């Protein structure tokens, strides 16, 4: 069997296995297949298998692959997630390409997204996550944890952005569990169902700590260059 399909099957099995002891409300973890740096032909293998959730971290790369992939697969109900940092000059383009933007993390971006959504009333309902800088790292994107609640309220009440959850990337080289717990607690505090956390190396632990979306690249597609 194709290596990608066998990796994919294995990950789905592991997800179901991790969920077996969980509280029902966190069940049905969604797998985002992170296809950055992989070509259309490789991605098409998973689309053919019926997979719907995909992630890319760069707007321009996504544009070069997903406009075609979506128009070539109109019946597949693909949901494309932006999981990388968003510059405000690419916000409109991002809304044209992505269904879900997981990296809303500052006022300027939120305002830009809101403005375009108000102008383009034909755009179908988009979904957003707020990215939280959960390890309080200087170089990392994401809103500061202690500003997250206020920012969430402003985005959802004043701007009416459809915020469905929080997203984080824990610090590299540290056990991720305390950060997964913090993000899940913050989601619960804000009454948000969705936590996007966990990658190839730690998605099992993320699920056990209440992730509802995990983002797996290498574990499905193999090593990137
Ligand atoms: C690349 C990437 C992933 C996937 O990482 P893997 O280790 O390949 O599974 C997840 N989240 C973000 C934000 C990424 O940029």
PDB file of C-alpha atoms and ligand atoms in Angstrom:
ATOM      1  CA  UNK A   1       0.000   0.000   0.000  1.00  0.00           C
ATOM      2  CA  UNK A   2       1.031   3.597  -0.525  1.00  0.00           C
ATOM      3  CA  UNK A   3       3.175   4.815   2.388  1.00  0.00           C
ATOM      4  CA  UNK A   4       1.109   7.957   2.903  1.00  0.00           C
ATOM      5  CA  UNK A   5      -2.104   5.984   3.104  1.00  0.00           C
ATOM      6  CA  UNK A   6      -0.636   3.519   5.566  1.00  0.00           C
ATOM      7  CA  UNK A   7       0.719   6.363   7.739  1.00  0.00           C
ATOM      8  CA  UNK A   8      -2.668   8.018   7.565  1.00  0.00           C
ATOM      9  CA  UNK A   9      -4.512   4.865   8.572  1.00  0.00           C
ATOM     10  CA  UNK A  10      -2.137   4.343  11.469  1.00  0.00           C
ATOM     11  CA  UNK A  11      -2.637   7.887  12.774  1.00  0.00           C
ATOM     12  CA  UNK A  12      -6.419   7.563  12.581  1.00  0.00           C
ATOM     13  CA  UNK A  13      -6.154   4.353  14.588  1.00  0.00           C
ATOM     14  CA  UNK A  14      -3.993   6.046  17.217  1.00  0.00           C
ATOM     15  CA  UNK A  15      -6.447   8.940  17.491  1.00  0.00           C
ATOM     16  CA  UNK A  16      -9.359   6.580  18.171  1.00  0.00           C
ATOM     17  CA  UNK A  17      -7.202   4.691  20.679  1.00  0.00           C
ATOM     18  CA  UNK A  18      -6.340   7.894  22.594  1.00  0.00           C
ATOM     19  CA  UNK A  19      -9.965   8.948  22.659  1.00  0.00           C
ATOM     20  CA  UNK A  20     -11.192   5.748  24.231  1.00  0.00           C
ATOM     21  CA  UNK A  21     -11.095   7.013  27.817  1.00  0.00           C
ATOM     22  CA  UNK A  22     -12.052  10.588  27.201  1.00  0.00           C
ATOM     23  CA  UNK A  23     -14.934  12.672  28.301  1.00  0.00           C
ATOM     24  CA  UNK A  24     -17.432  12.667  25.434  1.00  0.00           C
ATOM     25  CA  UNK A  25     -17.271  16.399  24.941  1.00  0.00           C
ATOM     26  CA  UNK A  26     -13.695  16.235  23.673  1.00  0.00           C
ATOM     27  CA  UNK A  27     -14.238  13.271  21.387  1.00  0.00           C
ATOM     28  CA  UNK A  28     -14.029  13.187  17.644  1.00  0.00           C
ATOM     29  CA  UNK A  29     -10.662  14.857  17.374  1.00  0.00           C
ATOM     30  CA  UNK A  30     -10.211  16.230  13.884  1.00  0.00           C
ATOM     31  CA  UNK A  31      -6.980  15.489  12.082  1.00  0.00           C
ATOM     32  CA  UNK A  32      -5.519  18.337  10.047  1.00  0.00           C
ATOM     33  CA  UNK A  33      -3.134  16.919   7.470  1.00  0.00           C
ATOM     34  CA  UNK A  34      -0.368  19.522   7.227  1.00  0.00           C
ATOM     35  CA  UNK A  35       0.658  19.436   3.582  1.00  0.00           C
ATOM     36  CA  UNK A  36       3.205  22.277   3.529  1.00  0.00           C
ATOM     37  CA  UNK A  37       6.076  21.653   1.107  1.00  0.00           C
ATOM     38  CA  UNK A  38       4.286  18.698  -0.466  1.00  0.00           C
ATOM     39  CA  UNK A  39       3.016  18.898  -4.049  1.00  0.00           C
ATOM     40  CA  UNK A  40      -0.542  18.696  -5.265  1.00  0.00           C
ATOM     41  CA  UNK A  41      -0.160  15.127  -6.514  1.00  0.00           C
ATOM     42  CA  UNK A  42       0.784  13.934  -3.027  1.00  0.00           C
ATOM     43  CA  UNK A  43      -2.087  15.797  -1.399  1.00  0.00           C
ATOM     44  CA  UNK A  44      -4.523  14.389  -3.948  1.00  0.00           C
ATOM     45  CA  UNK A  45      -3.873  10.891  -2.589  1.00  0.00           C
ATOM     46  CA  UNK A  46      -5.443  11.872   0.739  1.00  0.00           C
ATOM     47  CA  UNK A  47      -8.257  13.795  -0.905  1.00  0.00           C
ATOM     48  CA  UNK A  48      -9.126  10.673  -2.885  1.00  0.00           C
ATOM     49  CA  UNK A  49      -9.238   8.759   0.366  1.00  0.00           C
ATOM     50  CA  UNK A  50     -11.932  11.181   1.559  1.00  0.00           C
ATOM     51  CA  UNK A  51      -9.856  13.289   3.922  1.00  0.00           C
ATOM     52  CA  UNK A  52     -11.270  16.805   4.333  1.00  0.00           C
ATOM     53  CA  UNK A  53      -9.086  18.800   6.747  1.00  0.00           C
ATOM     54  CA  UNK A  54      -5.794  20.194   5.501  1.00  0.00           C
ATOM     55  CA  UNK A  55      -3.331  22.765   6.829  1.00  0.00           C
ATOM     56  CA  UNK A  56      -0.788  25.052   5.195  1.00  0.00           C
ATOM     57  CA  UNK A  57       1.498  27.572   6.881  1.00  0.00           C
ATOM     58  CA  UNK A  58       2.132  29.985   3.985  1.00  0.00           C
ATOM     59  CA  UNK A  59      -0.482  31.955   2.109  1.00  0.00           C
ATOM     60  CA  UNK A  60       1.344  32.049  -1.217  1.00  0.00           C
ATOM     61  CA  UNK A  61       2.237  28.379  -1.235  1.00  0.00           C
ATOM     62  CA  UNK A  62      -1.376  27.563  -0.445  1.00  0.00           C
ATOM     63  CA  UNK A  63      -2.522  29.784  -3.291  1.00  0.00           C
ATOM     64  CA  UNK A  64      -0.317  27.913  -5.758  1.00  0.00           C
ATOM     65  CA  UNK A  65      -1.740  24.526  -4.780  1.00  0.00           C
ATOM     66  CA  UNK A  66      -5.190  24.870  -3.303  1.00  0.00           C
ATOM     67  CA  UNK A  67      -7.029  27.048  -5.802  1.00  0.00           C
ATOM     68  CA  UNK A  68      -6.524  24.191  -8.265  1.00  0.00           C
ATOM     69  CA  UNK A  69      -7.024  21.396  -5.751  1.00  0.00           C
ATOM     70  CA  UNK A  70     -10.318  22.855  -4.583  1.00  0.00           C
ATOM     71  CA  UNK A  71     -11.646  23.474  -8.065  1.00  0.00           C
ATOM     72  CA  UNK A  72     -10.583  19.976  -9.161  1.00  0.00           C
ATOM     73  CA  UNK A  73     -12.357  18.426  -6.169  1.00  0.00           C
ATOM     74  CA  UNK A  74     -15.617  20.360  -5.872  1.00  0.00           C
ATOM     75  CA  UNK A  75     -17.576  17.593  -4.144  1.00  0.00           C
ATOM     76  CA  UNK A  76     -15.024  16.859  -1.441  1.00  0.00           C
ATOM     77  CA  UNK A  77     -15.990  19.511   1.141  1.00  0.00           C
ATOM     78  CA  UNK A  78     -12.371  20.351   1.801  1.00  0.00           C
ATOM     79  CA  UNK A  79     -11.685  22.599   4.799  1.00  0.00           C
ATOM     80  CA  UNK A  80      -8.342  24.363   4.491  1.00  0.00           C
ATOM     81  CA  UNK A  81      -6.716  25.782   7.632  1.00  0.00           C
ATOM     82  CA  UNK A  82      -4.050  28.481   7.797  1.00  0.00           C
ATOM     83  CA  UNK A  83      -1.720  27.466  10.613  1.00  0.00           C
ATOM     84  CA  UNK A  84       1.206  29.826   9.954  1.00  0.00           C
ATOM     85  CA  UNK A  85       1.659  33.511  10.775  1.00  0.00           C
ATOM     86  CA  UNK A  86      -0.459  35.950   8.789  1.00  0.00           C
ATOM     87  CA  UNK A  87       0.798  39.340   7.582  1.00  0.00           C
ATOM     88  CA  UNK A  88      -1.847  41.999   7.278  1.00  0.00           C
ATOM     89  CA  UNK A  89      -1.077  42.620   3.602  1.00  0.00           C
ATOM     90  CA  UNK A  90      -2.011  38.989   2.910  1.00  0.00           C
ATOM     91  CA  UNK A  91      -5.181  38.925   4.998  1.00  0.00           C
ATOM     92  CA  UNK A  92      -7.582  39.343   2.066  1.00  0.00           C
ATOM     93  CA  UNK A  93      -5.832  36.716  -0.015  1.00  0.00           C
ATOM     94  CA  UNK A  94      -5.886  34.379   2.978  1.00  0.00           C
ATOM     95  CA  UNK A  95      -9.654  34.800   3.262  1.00  0.00           C
ATOM     96  CA  UNK A  96     -10.048  33.983  -0.419  1.00  0.00           C
ATOM     97  CA  UNK A  97      -8.134  30.714  -0.063  1.00  0.00           C
ATOM     98  CA  UNK A  98      -8.611  29.417   3.466  1.00  0.00           C
ATOM     99  CA  UNK A  99     -11.789  28.298   5.212  1.00  0.00           C
ATOM    100  CA  UNK A 100     -10.314  28.563   8.689  1.00  0.00           C
ATOM    101  CA  UNK A 101      -7.597  30.924   9.928  1.00  0.00           C
ATOM    102  CA  UNK A 102      -5.989  29.619  13.099  1.00  0.00           C
ATOM    103  CA  UNK A 103      -3.488  32.399  13.662  1.00  0.00           C
ATOM    104  CA  UNK A 104      -5.459  35.506  14.570  1.00  0.00           C
ATOM    105  CA  UNK A 105      -3.203  37.057  17.193  1.00  0.00           C
ATOM    106  CA  UNK A 106      -3.343  40.842  17.089  1.00  0.00           C
ATOM    107  CA  UNK A 107      -5.682  43.762  16.601  1.00  0.00           C
ATOM    108  CA  UNK A 108      -4.346  44.822  13.240  1.00  0.00           C
ATOM    109  CA  UNK A 109      -4.994  41.406  11.703  1.00  0.00           C
ATOM    110  CA  UNK A 110      -8.432  41.065  13.268  1.00  0.00           C
ATOM    111  CA  UNK A 111      -9.463  44.473  11.923  1.00  0.00           C
ATOM    112  CA  UNK A 112      -8.160  43.658   8.466  1.00  0.00           C
ATOM    113  CA  UNK A 113     -10.010  40.337   8.365  1.00  0.00           C
ATOM    114  CA  UNK A 114     -13.190  41.954   9.609  1.00  0.00           C
ATOM    115  CA  UNK A 115     -13.039  44.737   7.039  1.00  0.00           C
ATOM    116  CA  UNK A 116     -12.706  42.319   4.130  1.00  0.00           C
ATOM    117  CA  UNK A 117     -15.516  40.119   5.430  1.00  0.00           C
ATOM    118  CA  UNK A 118     -17.785  43.146   5.646  1.00  0.00           C
ATOM    119  CA  UNK A 119     -16.923  44.216   2.105  1.00  0.00           C
ATOM    120  CA  UNK A 120     -17.267  40.791   0.570  1.00  0.00           C
ATOM    121  CA  UNK A 121     -20.688  39.772   1.745  1.00  0.00           C
ATOM    122  CA  UNK A 122     -20.701  36.879  -0.717  1.00  0.00           C
ATOM    123  CA  UNK A 123     -17.875  35.186   1.151  1.00  0.00           C
ATOM    124  CA  UNK A 124     -19.150  32.120   2.936  1.00  0.00           C
ATOM    125  CA  UNK A 125     -18.874  31.837   6.691  1.00  0.00           C
ATOM    126  CA  UNK A 126     -15.235  31.711   7.722  1.00  0.00           C
ATOM    127  CA  UNK A 127     -13.972  30.322  11.010  1.00  0.00           C
ATOM    128  CA  UNK A 128     -11.138  31.583  13.171  1.00  0.00           C
ATOM    129  CA  UNK A 129      -8.915  30.517  16.036  1.00  0.00           C
ATOM    130  CA  UNK A 130      -6.954  32.864  18.239  1.00  0.00           C
ATOM    131  CA  UNK A 131      -3.311  31.839  18.518  1.00  0.00           C
ATOM    132  CA  UNK A 132      -2.003  32.081  22.067  1.00  0.00           C
ATOM    133  CA  UNK A 133       1.700  32.437  22.855  1.00  0.00           C
ATOM    134  CA  UNK A 134       1.310  29.797  25.502  1.00  0.00           C
ATOM    135  CA  UNK A 135       4.982  29.556  26.478  1.00  0.00           C
ATOM    136  CA  UNK A 136       5.345  33.347  26.637  1.00  0.00           C
ATOM    137  CA  UNK A 137       8.256  33.208  24.155  1.00  0.00           C
ATOM    138  CA  UNK A 138       9.631  36.481  22.810  1.00  0.00           C
ATOM    139  CA  UNK A 139      10.106  35.384  19.206  1.00  0.00           C
ATOM    140  CA  UNK A 140       6.878  33.471  18.864  1.00  0.00           C
ATOM    141  CA  UNK A 141       3.598  34.689  17.439  1.00  0.00           C
ATOM    142  CA  UNK A 142       0.368  34.497  19.376  1.00  0.00           C
ATOM    143  CA  UNK A 143      -1.341  36.790  21.812  1.00  0.00           C
ATOM    144  CA  UNK A 144      -0.086  36.890  25.397  1.00  0.00           C
ATOM    145  CA  UNK A 145      -1.995  34.495  27.588  1.00  0.00           C
ATOM    146  CA  UNK A 146      -3.196  37.190  29.985  1.00  0.00           C
ATOM    147  CA  UNK A 147      -4.593  39.282  27.118  1.00  0.00           C
ATOM    148  CA  UNK A 148      -6.350  36.382  25.440  1.00  0.00           C
ATOM    149  CA  UNK A 149      -9.699  36.743  27.172  1.00  0.00           C
ATOM    150  CA  UNK A 150     -10.040  40.431  26.388  1.00  0.00           C
ATOM    151  CA  UNK A 151      -8.895  39.933  22.791  1.00  0.00           C
ATOM    152  CA  UNK A 152     -11.336  37.075  22.313  1.00  0.00           C
ATOM    153  CA  UNK A 153     -14.240  39.189  23.581  1.00  0.00           C
ATOM    154  CA  UNK A 154     -13.309  42.073  21.331  1.00  0.00           C
ATOM    155  CA  UNK A 155     -12.930  39.822  18.247  1.00  0.00           C
ATOM    156  CA  UNK A 156     -16.187  37.990  18.783  1.00  0.00           C
ATOM    157  CA  UNK A 157     -18.445  40.694  20.252  1.00  0.00           C
ATOM    158  CA  UNK A 158     -17.231  43.922  18.664  1.00  0.00           C
ATOM    159  CA  UNK A 159     -15.962  42.560  15.368  1.00  0.00           C
ATOM    160  CA  UNK A 160     -18.251  39.536  15.111  1.00  0.00           C
ATOM    161  CA  UNK A 161     -15.458  37.282  13.919  1.00  0.00           C
ATOM    162  CA  UNK A 162     -16.584  33.700  14.213  1.00  0.00           C
ATOM    163  CA  UNK A 163     -13.979  32.542  16.734  1.00  0.00           C
ATOM    164  CA  UNK A 164     -14.344  28.820  17.350  1.00  0.00           C
ATOM    165  CA  UNK A 165     -11.265  28.043  19.404  1.00  0.00           C
ATOM    166  CA  UNK A 166      -7.687  28.660  20.495  1.00  0.00           C
ATOM    167  CA  UNK A 167      -4.481  27.412  18.935  1.00  0.00           C
ATOM    168  CA  UNK A 168      -0.957  27.057  20.323  1.00  0.00           C
ATOM    169  CA  UNK A 169       2.530  25.812  19.538  1.00  0.00           C
ATOM    170  CA  UNK A 170       4.252  24.926  22.835  1.00  0.00           C
ATOM    171  CA  UNK A 171       7.943  25.812  23.321  1.00  0.00           C
ATOM    172  CA  UNK A 172      10.347  23.533  21.507  1.00  0.00           C
ATOM    173  CA  UNK A 173      12.303  21.074  23.631  1.00  0.00           C
ATOM    174  CA  UNK A 174      10.095  21.192  26.723  1.00  0.00           C
ATOM    175  CA  UNK A 175       7.424  18.709  27.793  1.00  0.00           C
ATOM    176  CA  UNK A 176       4.259  20.053  26.148  1.00  0.00           C
ATOM    177  CA  UNK A 177       1.731  18.829  28.721  1.00  0.00           C
ATOM    178  CA  UNK A 178       1.612  21.901  30.984  1.00  0.00           C
ATOM    179  CA  UNK A 179       1.020  24.047  27.894  1.00  0.00           C
ATOM    180  CA  UNK A 180      -1.704  21.758  26.544  1.00  0.00           C
ATOM    181  CA  UNK A 181      -3.429  21.957  29.923  1.00  0.00           C
ATOM    182  CA  UNK A 182      -3.186  25.732  29.995  1.00  0.00           C
ATOM    183  CA  UNK A 183      -4.676  26.084  26.532  1.00  0.00           C
ATOM    184  CA  UNK A 184      -7.529  23.687  27.284  1.00  0.00           C
ATOM    185  CA  UNK A 185      -8.317  25.526  30.538  1.00  0.00           C
ATOM    186  CA  UNK A 186      -8.368  28.815  28.712  1.00  0.00           C
ATOM    187  CA  UNK A 187     -10.733  27.373  26.083  1.00  0.00           C
ATOM    188  CA  UNK A 188     -13.060  26.157  28.812  1.00  0.00           C
ATOM    189  CA  UNK A 189     -12.943  29.519  30.581  1.00  0.00           C
ATOM    190  CA  UNK A 190     -13.967  31.262  27.363  1.00  0.00           C
ATOM    191  CA  UNK A 191     -16.551  28.615  26.529  1.00  0.00           C
ATOM    192  CA  UNK A 192     -14.739  27.660  23.359  1.00  0.00           C
ATOM    193  CA  UNK A 193     -15.124  24.102  22.168  1.00  0.00           C
ATOM    194  CA  UNK A 194     -12.015  23.867  20.041  1.00  0.00           C
ATOM    195  CA  UNK A 195      -8.357  23.598  20.996  1.00  0.00           C
ATOM    196  CA  UNK A 196      -5.885  23.201  18.133  1.00  0.00           C
ATOM    197  CA  UNK A 197      -2.750  21.654  19.597  1.00  0.00           C
ATOM    198  CA  UNK A 198      -0.489  18.655  19.066  1.00  0.00           C
ATOM    199  CA  UNK A 199       1.744  17.780  16.103  1.00  0.00           C
ATOM    200  CA  UNK A 200       3.383  14.552  14.885  1.00  0.00           C
ATOM    201  CA  UNK A 201       5.489  14.095  18.013  1.00  0.00           C
ATOM    202  CA  UNK A 202       2.950  14.898  20.680  1.00  0.00           C
ATOM    203  CA  UNK A 203      -0.560  14.589  19.280  1.00  0.00           C
ATOM    204  CA  UNK A 204      -1.487  11.672  21.541  1.00  0.00           C
ATOM    205  CA  UNK A 205      -0.762  13.691  24.625  1.00  0.00           C
ATOM    206  CA  UNK A 206      -2.594  16.680  23.139  1.00  0.00           C
ATOM    207  CA  UNK A 207      -5.702  14.550  22.619  1.00  0.00           C
ATOM    208  CA  UNK A 208      -5.528  13.318  26.173  1.00  0.00           C
ATOM    209  CA  UNK A 209      -5.433  16.963  27.288  1.00  0.00           C
ATOM    210  CA  UNK A 210      -8.474  17.962  25.280  1.00  0.00           C
ATOM    211  CA  UNK A 211      -7.309  18.855  21.766  1.00  0.00           C
ATOM    212  CA  UNK A 212     -10.133  18.821  19.230  1.00  0.00           C
ATOM    213  CA  UNK A 213      -7.919  19.592  16.235  1.00  0.00           C
ATOM    214  CA  UNK A 214      -4.446  18.125  15.878  1.00  0.00           C
ATOM    215  CA  UNK A 215      -2.022  19.210  13.146  1.00  0.00           C
ATOM    216  CA  UNK A 216       0.077  16.394  11.710  1.00  0.00           C
ATOM    217  CA  UNK A 217       2.501  16.759   8.812  1.00  0.00           C
ATOM    218  CA  UNK A 218       5.572  14.540   9.052  1.00  0.00           C
ATOM    219  CA  UNK A 219       3.614  11.662  10.568  1.00  0.00           C
ATOM    220  CA  UNK A 220       1.514  11.418   7.404  1.00  0.00           C
ATOM    221  CA  UNK A 221       3.603  12.741   4.522  1.00  0.00           C
ATOM    222  CA  UNK A 222       7.096  11.970   5.827  1.00  0.00           C
ATOM    223  CA  UNK A 223      10.082  14.277   6.418  1.00  0.00           C
ATOM    224  CA  UNK A 224      10.184  17.659   4.732  1.00  0.00           C
ATOM    225  CA  UNK A 225      13.346  19.127   3.147  1.00  0.00           C
TER     226      UNK A 225
HETATM  227  C1  LIG B   1       4.460  22.223  10.251  1.00  0.00           C
HETATM  228  C2  LIG B   1       3.482  22.475  11.318  1.00  0.00           C
HETATM  229  C3  LIG B   1       2.819  21.403  11.936  1.00  0.00           C
HETATM  230  C4  LIG B   1       3.080  19.945  11.611  1.00  0.00           C
HETATM  231  O1  LIG B   1       4.312  19.565  12.140  1.00  0.00           O
HETATM  232  P1  LIG B   1       4.795  18.029  12.057  1.00  0.00           P
HETATM  233  O2  LIG B   1       5.818  17.939  13.120  1.00  0.00           O
HETATM  234  O3  LIG B   1       5.353  17.847  10.686  1.00  0.00           O
HETATM  235  O4  LIG B   1       3.626  17.177  12.306  1.00  0.00           O
HETATM  236  C5  LIG B   1       1.874  21.718  12.907  1.00  0.00           C
HETATM  237  N1  LIG B   1       1.592  22.997  13.260  1.00  0.00           N
HETATM  238  C6  LIG B   1       2.220  24.042  12.677  1.00  0.00           C
HETATM  239  C7  LIG B   1       1.867  25.420  13.122  1.00  0.00           C
HETATM  240  C8  LIG B   1       3.181  23.819  11.694  1.00  0.00           C
HETATM  241  O5  LIG B   1       3.785  24.872  11.139  1.00  0.00           O
END
